[in-house]
PDB file of C-alpha atoms in Angstrom:
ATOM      1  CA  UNK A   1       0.000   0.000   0.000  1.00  0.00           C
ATOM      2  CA  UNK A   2       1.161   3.403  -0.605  1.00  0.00           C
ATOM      3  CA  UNK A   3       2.561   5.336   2.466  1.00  0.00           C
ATOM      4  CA  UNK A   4       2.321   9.139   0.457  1.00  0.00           C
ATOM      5  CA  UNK A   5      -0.200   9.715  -1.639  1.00  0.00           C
ATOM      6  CA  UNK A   6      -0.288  13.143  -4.054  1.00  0.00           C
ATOM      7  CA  UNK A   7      -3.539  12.650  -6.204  1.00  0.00           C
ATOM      8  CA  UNK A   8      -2.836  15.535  -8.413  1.00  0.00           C
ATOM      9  CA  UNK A   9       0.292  14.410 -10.893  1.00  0.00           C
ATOM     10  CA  UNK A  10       0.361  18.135 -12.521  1.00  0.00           C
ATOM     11  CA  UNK A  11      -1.711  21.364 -10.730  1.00  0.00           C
ATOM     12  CA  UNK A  12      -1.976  24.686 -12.510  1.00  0.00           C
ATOM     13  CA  UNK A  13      -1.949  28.279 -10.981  1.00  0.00           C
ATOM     14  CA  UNK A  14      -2.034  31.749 -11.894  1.00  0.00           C
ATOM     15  CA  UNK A  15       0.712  34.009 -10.770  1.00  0.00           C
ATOM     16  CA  UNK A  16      -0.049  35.666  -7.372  1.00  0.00           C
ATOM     17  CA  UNK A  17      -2.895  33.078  -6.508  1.00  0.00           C
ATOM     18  CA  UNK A  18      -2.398  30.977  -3.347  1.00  0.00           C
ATOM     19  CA  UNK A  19      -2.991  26.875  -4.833  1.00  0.00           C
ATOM     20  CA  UNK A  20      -3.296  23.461  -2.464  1.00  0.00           C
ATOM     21  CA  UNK A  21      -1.299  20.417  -2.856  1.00  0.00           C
ATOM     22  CA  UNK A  22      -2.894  17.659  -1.515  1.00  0.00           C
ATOM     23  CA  UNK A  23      -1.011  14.911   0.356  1.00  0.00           C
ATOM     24  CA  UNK A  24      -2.258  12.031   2.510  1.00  0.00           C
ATOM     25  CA  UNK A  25      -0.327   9.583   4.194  1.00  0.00           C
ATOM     26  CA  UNK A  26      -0.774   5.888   5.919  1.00  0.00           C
ATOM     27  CA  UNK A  27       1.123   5.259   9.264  1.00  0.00           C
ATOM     28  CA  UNK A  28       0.899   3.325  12.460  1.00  0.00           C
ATOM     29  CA  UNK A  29       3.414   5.104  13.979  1.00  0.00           C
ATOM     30  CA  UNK A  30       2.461   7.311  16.362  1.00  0.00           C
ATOM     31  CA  UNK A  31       5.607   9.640  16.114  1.00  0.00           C
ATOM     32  CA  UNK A  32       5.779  10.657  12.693  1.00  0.00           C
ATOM     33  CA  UNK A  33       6.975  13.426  10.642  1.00  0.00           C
ATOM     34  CA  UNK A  34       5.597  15.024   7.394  1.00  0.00           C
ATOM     35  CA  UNK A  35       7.789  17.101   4.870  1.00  0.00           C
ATOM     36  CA  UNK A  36       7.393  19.220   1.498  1.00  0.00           C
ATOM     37  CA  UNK A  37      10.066  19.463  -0.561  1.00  0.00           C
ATOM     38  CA  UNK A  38      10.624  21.140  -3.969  1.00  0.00           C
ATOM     39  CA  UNK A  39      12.688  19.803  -7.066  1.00  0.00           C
ATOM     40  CA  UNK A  40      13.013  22.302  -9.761  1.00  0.00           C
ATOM     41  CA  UNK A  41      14.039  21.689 -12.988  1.00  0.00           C
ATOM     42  CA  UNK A  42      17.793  21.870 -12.227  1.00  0.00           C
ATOM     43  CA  UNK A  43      17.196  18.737 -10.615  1.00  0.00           C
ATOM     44  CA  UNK A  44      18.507  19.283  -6.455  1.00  0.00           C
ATOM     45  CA  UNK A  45      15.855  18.820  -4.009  1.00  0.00           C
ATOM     46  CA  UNK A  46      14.720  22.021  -1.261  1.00  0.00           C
ATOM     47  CA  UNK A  47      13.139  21.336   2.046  1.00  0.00           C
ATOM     48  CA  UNK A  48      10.089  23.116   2.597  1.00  0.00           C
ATOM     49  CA  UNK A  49       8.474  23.023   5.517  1.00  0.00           C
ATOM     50  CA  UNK A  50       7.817  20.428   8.462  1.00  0.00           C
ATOM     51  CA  UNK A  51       5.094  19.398  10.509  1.00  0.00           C
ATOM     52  CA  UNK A  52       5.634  16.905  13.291  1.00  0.00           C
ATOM     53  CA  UNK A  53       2.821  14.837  14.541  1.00  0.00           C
ATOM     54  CA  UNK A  54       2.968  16.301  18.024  1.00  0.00           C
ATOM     55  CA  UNK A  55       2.339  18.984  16.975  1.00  0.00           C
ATOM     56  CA  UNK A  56      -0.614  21.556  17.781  1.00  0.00           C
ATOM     57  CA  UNK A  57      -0.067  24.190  15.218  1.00  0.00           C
ATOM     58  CA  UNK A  58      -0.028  24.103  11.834  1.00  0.00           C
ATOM     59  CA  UNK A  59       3.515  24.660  10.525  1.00  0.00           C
ATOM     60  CA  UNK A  60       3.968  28.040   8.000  1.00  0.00           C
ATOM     61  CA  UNK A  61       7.373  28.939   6.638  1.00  0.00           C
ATOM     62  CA  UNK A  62       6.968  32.496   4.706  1.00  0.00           C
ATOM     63  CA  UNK A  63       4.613  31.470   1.686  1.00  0.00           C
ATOM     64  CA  UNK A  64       4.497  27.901   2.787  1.00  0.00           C
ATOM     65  CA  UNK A  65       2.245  26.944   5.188  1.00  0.00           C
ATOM     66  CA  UNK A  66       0.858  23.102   5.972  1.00  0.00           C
ATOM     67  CA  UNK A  67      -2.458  21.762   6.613  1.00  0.00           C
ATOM     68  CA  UNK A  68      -2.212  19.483   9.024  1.00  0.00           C
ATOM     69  CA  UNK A  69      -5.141  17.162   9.406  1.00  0.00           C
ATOM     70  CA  UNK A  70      -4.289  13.980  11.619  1.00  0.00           C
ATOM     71  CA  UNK A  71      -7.419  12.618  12.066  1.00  0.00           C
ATOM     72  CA  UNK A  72      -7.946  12.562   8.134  1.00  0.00           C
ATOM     73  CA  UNK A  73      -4.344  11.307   7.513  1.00  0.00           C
ATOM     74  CA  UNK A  74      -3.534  14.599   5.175  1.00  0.00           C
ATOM     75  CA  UNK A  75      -0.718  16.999   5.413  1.00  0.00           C
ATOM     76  CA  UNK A  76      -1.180  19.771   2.416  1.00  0.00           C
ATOM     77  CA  UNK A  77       0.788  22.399   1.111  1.00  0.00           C
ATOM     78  CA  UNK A  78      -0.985  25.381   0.675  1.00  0.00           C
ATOM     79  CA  UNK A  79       1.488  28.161  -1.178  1.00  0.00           C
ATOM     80  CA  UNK A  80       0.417  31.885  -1.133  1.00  0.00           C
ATOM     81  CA  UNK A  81       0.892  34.261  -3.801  1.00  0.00           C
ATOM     82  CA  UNK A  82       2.354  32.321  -6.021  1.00  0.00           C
ATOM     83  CA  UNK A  83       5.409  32.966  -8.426  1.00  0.00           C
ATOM     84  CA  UNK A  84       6.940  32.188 -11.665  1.00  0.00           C
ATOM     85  CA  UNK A  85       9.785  30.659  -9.662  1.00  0.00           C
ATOM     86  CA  UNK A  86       7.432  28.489  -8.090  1.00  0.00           C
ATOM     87  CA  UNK A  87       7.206  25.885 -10.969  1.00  0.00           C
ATOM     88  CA  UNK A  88       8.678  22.707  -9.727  1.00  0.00           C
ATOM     89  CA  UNK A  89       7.669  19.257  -8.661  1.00  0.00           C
ATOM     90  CA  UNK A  90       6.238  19.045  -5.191  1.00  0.00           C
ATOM     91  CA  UNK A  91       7.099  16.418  -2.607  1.00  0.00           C
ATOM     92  CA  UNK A  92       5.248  15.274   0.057  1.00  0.00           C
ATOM     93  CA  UNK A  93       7.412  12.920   2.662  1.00  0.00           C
ATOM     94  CA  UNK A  94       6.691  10.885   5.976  1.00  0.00           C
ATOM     95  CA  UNK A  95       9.329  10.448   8.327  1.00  0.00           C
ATOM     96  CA  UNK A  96       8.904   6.798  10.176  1.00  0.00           C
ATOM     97  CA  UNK A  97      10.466   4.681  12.179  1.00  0.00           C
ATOM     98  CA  UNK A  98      12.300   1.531   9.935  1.00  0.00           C
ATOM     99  CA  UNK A  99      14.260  -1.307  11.116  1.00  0.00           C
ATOM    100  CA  UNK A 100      17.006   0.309  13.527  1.00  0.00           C
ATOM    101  CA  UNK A 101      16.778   3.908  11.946  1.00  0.00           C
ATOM    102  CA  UNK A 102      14.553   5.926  10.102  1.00  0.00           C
ATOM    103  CA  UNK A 103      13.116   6.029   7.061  1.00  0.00           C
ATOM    104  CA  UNK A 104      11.618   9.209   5.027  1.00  0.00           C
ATOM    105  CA  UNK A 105       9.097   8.198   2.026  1.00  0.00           C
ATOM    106  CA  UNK A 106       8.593  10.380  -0.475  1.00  0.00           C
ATOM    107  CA  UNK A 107       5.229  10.241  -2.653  1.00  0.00           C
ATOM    108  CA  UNK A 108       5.188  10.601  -6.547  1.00  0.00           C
ATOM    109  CA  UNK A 109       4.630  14.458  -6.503  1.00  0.00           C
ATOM    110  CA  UNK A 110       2.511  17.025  -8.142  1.00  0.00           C
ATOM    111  CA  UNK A 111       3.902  18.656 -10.733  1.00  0.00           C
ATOM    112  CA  UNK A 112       2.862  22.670 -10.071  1.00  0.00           C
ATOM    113  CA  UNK A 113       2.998  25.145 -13.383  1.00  0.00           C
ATOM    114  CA  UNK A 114       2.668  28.675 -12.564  1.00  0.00           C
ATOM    115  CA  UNK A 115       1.057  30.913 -15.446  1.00  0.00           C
ATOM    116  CA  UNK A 116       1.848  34.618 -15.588  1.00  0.00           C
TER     117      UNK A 116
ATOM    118  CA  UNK B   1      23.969  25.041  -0.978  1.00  0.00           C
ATOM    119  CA  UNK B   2      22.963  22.245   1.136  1.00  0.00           C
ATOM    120  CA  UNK B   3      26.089  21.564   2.382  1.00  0.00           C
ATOM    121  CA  UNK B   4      25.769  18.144   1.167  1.00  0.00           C
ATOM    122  CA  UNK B   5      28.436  17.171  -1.531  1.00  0.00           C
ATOM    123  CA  UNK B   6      28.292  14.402  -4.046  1.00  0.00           C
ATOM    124  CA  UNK B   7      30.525  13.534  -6.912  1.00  0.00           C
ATOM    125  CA  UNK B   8      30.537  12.956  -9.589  1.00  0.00           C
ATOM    126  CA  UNK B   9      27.378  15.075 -10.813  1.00  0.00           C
ATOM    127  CA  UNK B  10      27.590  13.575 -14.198  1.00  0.00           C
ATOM    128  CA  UNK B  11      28.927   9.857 -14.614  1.00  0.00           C
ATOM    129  CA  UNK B  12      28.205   7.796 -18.135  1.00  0.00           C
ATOM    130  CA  UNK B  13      29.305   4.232 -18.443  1.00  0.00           C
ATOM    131  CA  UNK B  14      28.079   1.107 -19.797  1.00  0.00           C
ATOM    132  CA  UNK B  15      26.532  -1.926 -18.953  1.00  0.00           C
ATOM    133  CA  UNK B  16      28.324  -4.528 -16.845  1.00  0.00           C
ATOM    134  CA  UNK B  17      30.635  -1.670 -15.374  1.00  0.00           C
ATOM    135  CA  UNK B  18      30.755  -0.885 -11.749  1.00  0.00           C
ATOM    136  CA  UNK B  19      30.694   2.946 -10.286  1.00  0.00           C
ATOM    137  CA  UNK B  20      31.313   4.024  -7.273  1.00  0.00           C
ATOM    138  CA  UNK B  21      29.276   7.262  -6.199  1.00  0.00           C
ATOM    139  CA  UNK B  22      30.652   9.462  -3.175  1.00  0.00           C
ATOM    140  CA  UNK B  23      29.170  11.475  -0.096  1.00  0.00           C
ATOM    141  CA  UNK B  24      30.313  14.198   2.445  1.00  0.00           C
ATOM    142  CA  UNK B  25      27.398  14.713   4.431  1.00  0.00           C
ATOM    143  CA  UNK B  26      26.646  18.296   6.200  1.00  0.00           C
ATOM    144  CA  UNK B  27      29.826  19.442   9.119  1.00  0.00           C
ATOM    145  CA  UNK B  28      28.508  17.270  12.323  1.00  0.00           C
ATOM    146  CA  UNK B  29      25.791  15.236  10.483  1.00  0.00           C
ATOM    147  CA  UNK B  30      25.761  11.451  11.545  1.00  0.00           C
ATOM    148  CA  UNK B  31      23.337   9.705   9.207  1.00  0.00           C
ATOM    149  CA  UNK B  32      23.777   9.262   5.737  1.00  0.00           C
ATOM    150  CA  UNK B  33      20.773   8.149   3.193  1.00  0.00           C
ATOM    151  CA  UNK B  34      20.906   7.132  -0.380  1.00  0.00           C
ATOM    152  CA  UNK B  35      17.825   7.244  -2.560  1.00  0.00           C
ATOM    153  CA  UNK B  36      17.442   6.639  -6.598  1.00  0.00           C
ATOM    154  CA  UNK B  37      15.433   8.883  -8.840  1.00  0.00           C
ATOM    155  CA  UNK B  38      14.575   7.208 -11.996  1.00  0.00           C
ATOM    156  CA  UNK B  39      12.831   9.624 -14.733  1.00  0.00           C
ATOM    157  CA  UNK B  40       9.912  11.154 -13.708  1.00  0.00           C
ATOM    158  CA  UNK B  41       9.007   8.945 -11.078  1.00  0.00           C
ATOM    159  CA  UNK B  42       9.776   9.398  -7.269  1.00  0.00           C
ATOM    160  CA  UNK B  43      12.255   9.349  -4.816  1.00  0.00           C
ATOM    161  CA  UNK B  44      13.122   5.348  -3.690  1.00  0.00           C
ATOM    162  CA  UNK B  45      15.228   4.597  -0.379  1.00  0.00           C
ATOM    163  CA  UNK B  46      18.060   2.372  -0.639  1.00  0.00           C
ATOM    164  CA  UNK B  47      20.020   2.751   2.502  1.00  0.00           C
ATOM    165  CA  UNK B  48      20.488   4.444   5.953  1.00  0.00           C
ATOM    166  CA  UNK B  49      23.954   4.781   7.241  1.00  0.00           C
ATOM    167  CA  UNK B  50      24.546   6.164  11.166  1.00  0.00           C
ATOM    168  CA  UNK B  51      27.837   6.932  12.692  1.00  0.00           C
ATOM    169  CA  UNK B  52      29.392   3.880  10.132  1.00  0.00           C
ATOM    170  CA  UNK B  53      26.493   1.562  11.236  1.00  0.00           C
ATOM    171  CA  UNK B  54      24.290   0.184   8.462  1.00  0.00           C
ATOM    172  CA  UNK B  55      20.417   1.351   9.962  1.00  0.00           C
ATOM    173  CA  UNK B  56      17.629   1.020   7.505  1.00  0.00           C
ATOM    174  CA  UNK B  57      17.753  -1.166   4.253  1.00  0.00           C
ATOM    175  CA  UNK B  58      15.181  -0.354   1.589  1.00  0.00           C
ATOM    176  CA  UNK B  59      14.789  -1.877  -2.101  1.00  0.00           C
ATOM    177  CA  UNK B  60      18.615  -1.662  -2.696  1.00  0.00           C
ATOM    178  CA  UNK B  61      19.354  -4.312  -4.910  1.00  0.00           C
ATOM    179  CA  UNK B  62      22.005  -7.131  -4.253  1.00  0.00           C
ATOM    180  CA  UNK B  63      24.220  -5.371  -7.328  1.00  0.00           C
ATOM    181  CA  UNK B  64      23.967  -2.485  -5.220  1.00  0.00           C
ATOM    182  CA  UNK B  65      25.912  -1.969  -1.701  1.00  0.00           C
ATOM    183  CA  UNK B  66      27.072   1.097   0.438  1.00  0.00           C
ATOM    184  CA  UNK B  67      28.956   2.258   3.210  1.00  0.00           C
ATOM    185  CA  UNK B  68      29.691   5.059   5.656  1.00  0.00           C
ATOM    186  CA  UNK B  69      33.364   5.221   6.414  1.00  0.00           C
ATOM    187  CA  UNK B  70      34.759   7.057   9.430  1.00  0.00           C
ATOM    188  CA  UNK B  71      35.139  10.006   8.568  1.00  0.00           C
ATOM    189  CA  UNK B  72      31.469   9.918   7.690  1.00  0.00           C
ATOM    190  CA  UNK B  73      31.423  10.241   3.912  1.00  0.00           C
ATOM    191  CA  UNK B  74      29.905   7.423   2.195  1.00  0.00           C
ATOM    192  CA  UNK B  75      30.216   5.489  -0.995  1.00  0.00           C
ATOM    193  CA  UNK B  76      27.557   3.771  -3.177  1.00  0.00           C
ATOM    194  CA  UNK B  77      28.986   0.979  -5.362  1.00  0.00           C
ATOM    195  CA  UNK B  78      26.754   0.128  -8.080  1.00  0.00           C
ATOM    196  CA  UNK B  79      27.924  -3.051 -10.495  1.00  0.00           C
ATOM    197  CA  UNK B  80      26.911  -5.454 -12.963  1.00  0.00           C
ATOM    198  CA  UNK B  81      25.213  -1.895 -14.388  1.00  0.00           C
ATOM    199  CA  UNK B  82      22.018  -2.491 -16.800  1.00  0.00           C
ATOM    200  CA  UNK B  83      20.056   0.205 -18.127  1.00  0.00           C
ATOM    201  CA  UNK B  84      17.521   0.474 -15.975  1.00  0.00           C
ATOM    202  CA  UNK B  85      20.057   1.689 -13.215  1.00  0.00           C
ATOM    203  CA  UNK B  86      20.222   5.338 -15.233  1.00  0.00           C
ATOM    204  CA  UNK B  87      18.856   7.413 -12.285  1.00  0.00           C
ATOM    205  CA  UNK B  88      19.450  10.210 -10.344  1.00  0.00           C
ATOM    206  CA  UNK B  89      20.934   9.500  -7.278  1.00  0.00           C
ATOM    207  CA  UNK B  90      20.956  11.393  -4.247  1.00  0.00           C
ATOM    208  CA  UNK B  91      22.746  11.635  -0.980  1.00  0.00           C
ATOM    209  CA  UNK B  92      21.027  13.303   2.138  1.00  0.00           C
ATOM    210  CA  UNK B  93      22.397  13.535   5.445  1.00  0.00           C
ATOM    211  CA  UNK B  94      20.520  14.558   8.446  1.00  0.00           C
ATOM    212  CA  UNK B  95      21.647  15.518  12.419  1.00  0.00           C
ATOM    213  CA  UNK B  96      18.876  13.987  14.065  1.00  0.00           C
ATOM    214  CA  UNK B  97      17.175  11.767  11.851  1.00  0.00           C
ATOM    215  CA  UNK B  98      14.568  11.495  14.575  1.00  0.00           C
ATOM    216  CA  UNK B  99      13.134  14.650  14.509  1.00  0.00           C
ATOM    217  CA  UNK B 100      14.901  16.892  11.763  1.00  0.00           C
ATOM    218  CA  UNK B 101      14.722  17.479   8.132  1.00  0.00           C
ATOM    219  CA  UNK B 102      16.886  15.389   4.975  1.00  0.00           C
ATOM    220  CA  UNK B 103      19.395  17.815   3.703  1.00  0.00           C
ATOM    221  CA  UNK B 104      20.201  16.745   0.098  1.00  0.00           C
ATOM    222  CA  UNK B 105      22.957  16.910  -2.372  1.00  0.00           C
ATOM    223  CA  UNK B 106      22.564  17.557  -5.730  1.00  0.00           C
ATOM    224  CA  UNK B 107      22.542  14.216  -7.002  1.00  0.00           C
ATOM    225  CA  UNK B 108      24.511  12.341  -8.831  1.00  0.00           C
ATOM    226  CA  UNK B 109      23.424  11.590 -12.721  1.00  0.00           C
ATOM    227  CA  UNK B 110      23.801   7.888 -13.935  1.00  0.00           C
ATOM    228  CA  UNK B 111      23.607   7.644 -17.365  1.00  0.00           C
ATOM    229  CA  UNK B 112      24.094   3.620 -18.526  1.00  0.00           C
ATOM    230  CA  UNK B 113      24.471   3.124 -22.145  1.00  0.00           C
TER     231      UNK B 113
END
């Protein structure tokens, strides 16, 4: 079964309008941690944001901000005012206990296209 | 910049050869991860390393094998190379892997011909 799921393979968005990516994940973990990460077309991968399943608050980095749901399982991105630099693929990741260590899985990602 | 370095960036061979692909995690970071990025599909964990201790194992295949040496930087060998291996690689290295965030490199391009 999938651990990540991202639903929407490619989301479109006009410049300066806030958009969702939607993320739901499957754990039985109780400690747990959920991550965005971007991966523009150069290729390297940028950390996001991070919410931590302790936690009361939804987490908000400048633009970024999380929806944290944990009774629904979902953890989405929500980006305000959005910019031509924004275009990228979107990760959504889950941070899990695995054998002795940890393991982070990443889901399949949204692809997000920002029109001027 | 990351702080996360991995070399080559660019590495074409053919199949049968063996590579080796090489890590220096972040100043003070323990825990080294390797995950494969095939073409347009999604990021798939191979290996945990902490403090030169072998942690997690995900679908790393049996051509595949890695290690965290101790002075922390780590090596992925990759032989008996088929195509299917062409991939982006990456490196990530975290200080707690508990509670903190993957800090990647920028990947290491296989290109098997």
């Amino acid at each position: 079964a999938q651990k990540i799921t991202q639903t929407q393979p490619g989301m479109f968005v006009q410049e300066k309008e806030a958009v969702t990516l939607d993320c739901t994940y499957d754990t039985s973990d109780p400690s747990y941690g959920l991550f965005w990460y971007k991966q523009p077309s150069s290729g390297e991968m940028i950390f996001l944001i991070y919410q931590g399943s302790y936690d009361q608050q939804n987490a908000t980095e400048g633009r970024y901000s999380l929806n944290f749901q944990k009774a629904r399982k979902s953890a989405n991105l929500v980006i305000s005012a959005s910019q031509l630099g924004d275009s990228a693929m979107y990760f959504c990741a889950m941070r899990e206990n695995y054998n002795y260590g940890q393991n982070f899985v990443f889901g399949p990602g949204t692809r997000l296209s920002v029109l001027p | 910049d990351s702080g996360v370095t991995q070399t080559p960036k660019h590495l074409i061979t053919a199949t049968g050869q063996r590579v080796t692909l090489r890590c220096s995690p972040r100043s003070g970071d323990l825990s080294v991860y390797w995950y494969q990025q095939s073409l347009d599909q999604g990021l798939q964990f191979l290996i945990q390393y902490y403090n030169g201790e072998e942690r997690a194992k995900g679908n790393i295949l049996e051509r595949f094998s890695a290690q965290q040496f101790p002075d922390l930087h780590s090596e992925l060998n990759l032989s008996s190379l088929e195509l299917g291996d062409s991939a982006l690689y990456f490196c990530a290295s975290a200080t707690r892997p508990d509670t903190g965030e993957l800090f990647f490199g920028e990947g290491s391009r296989l290109t098997v011909l």
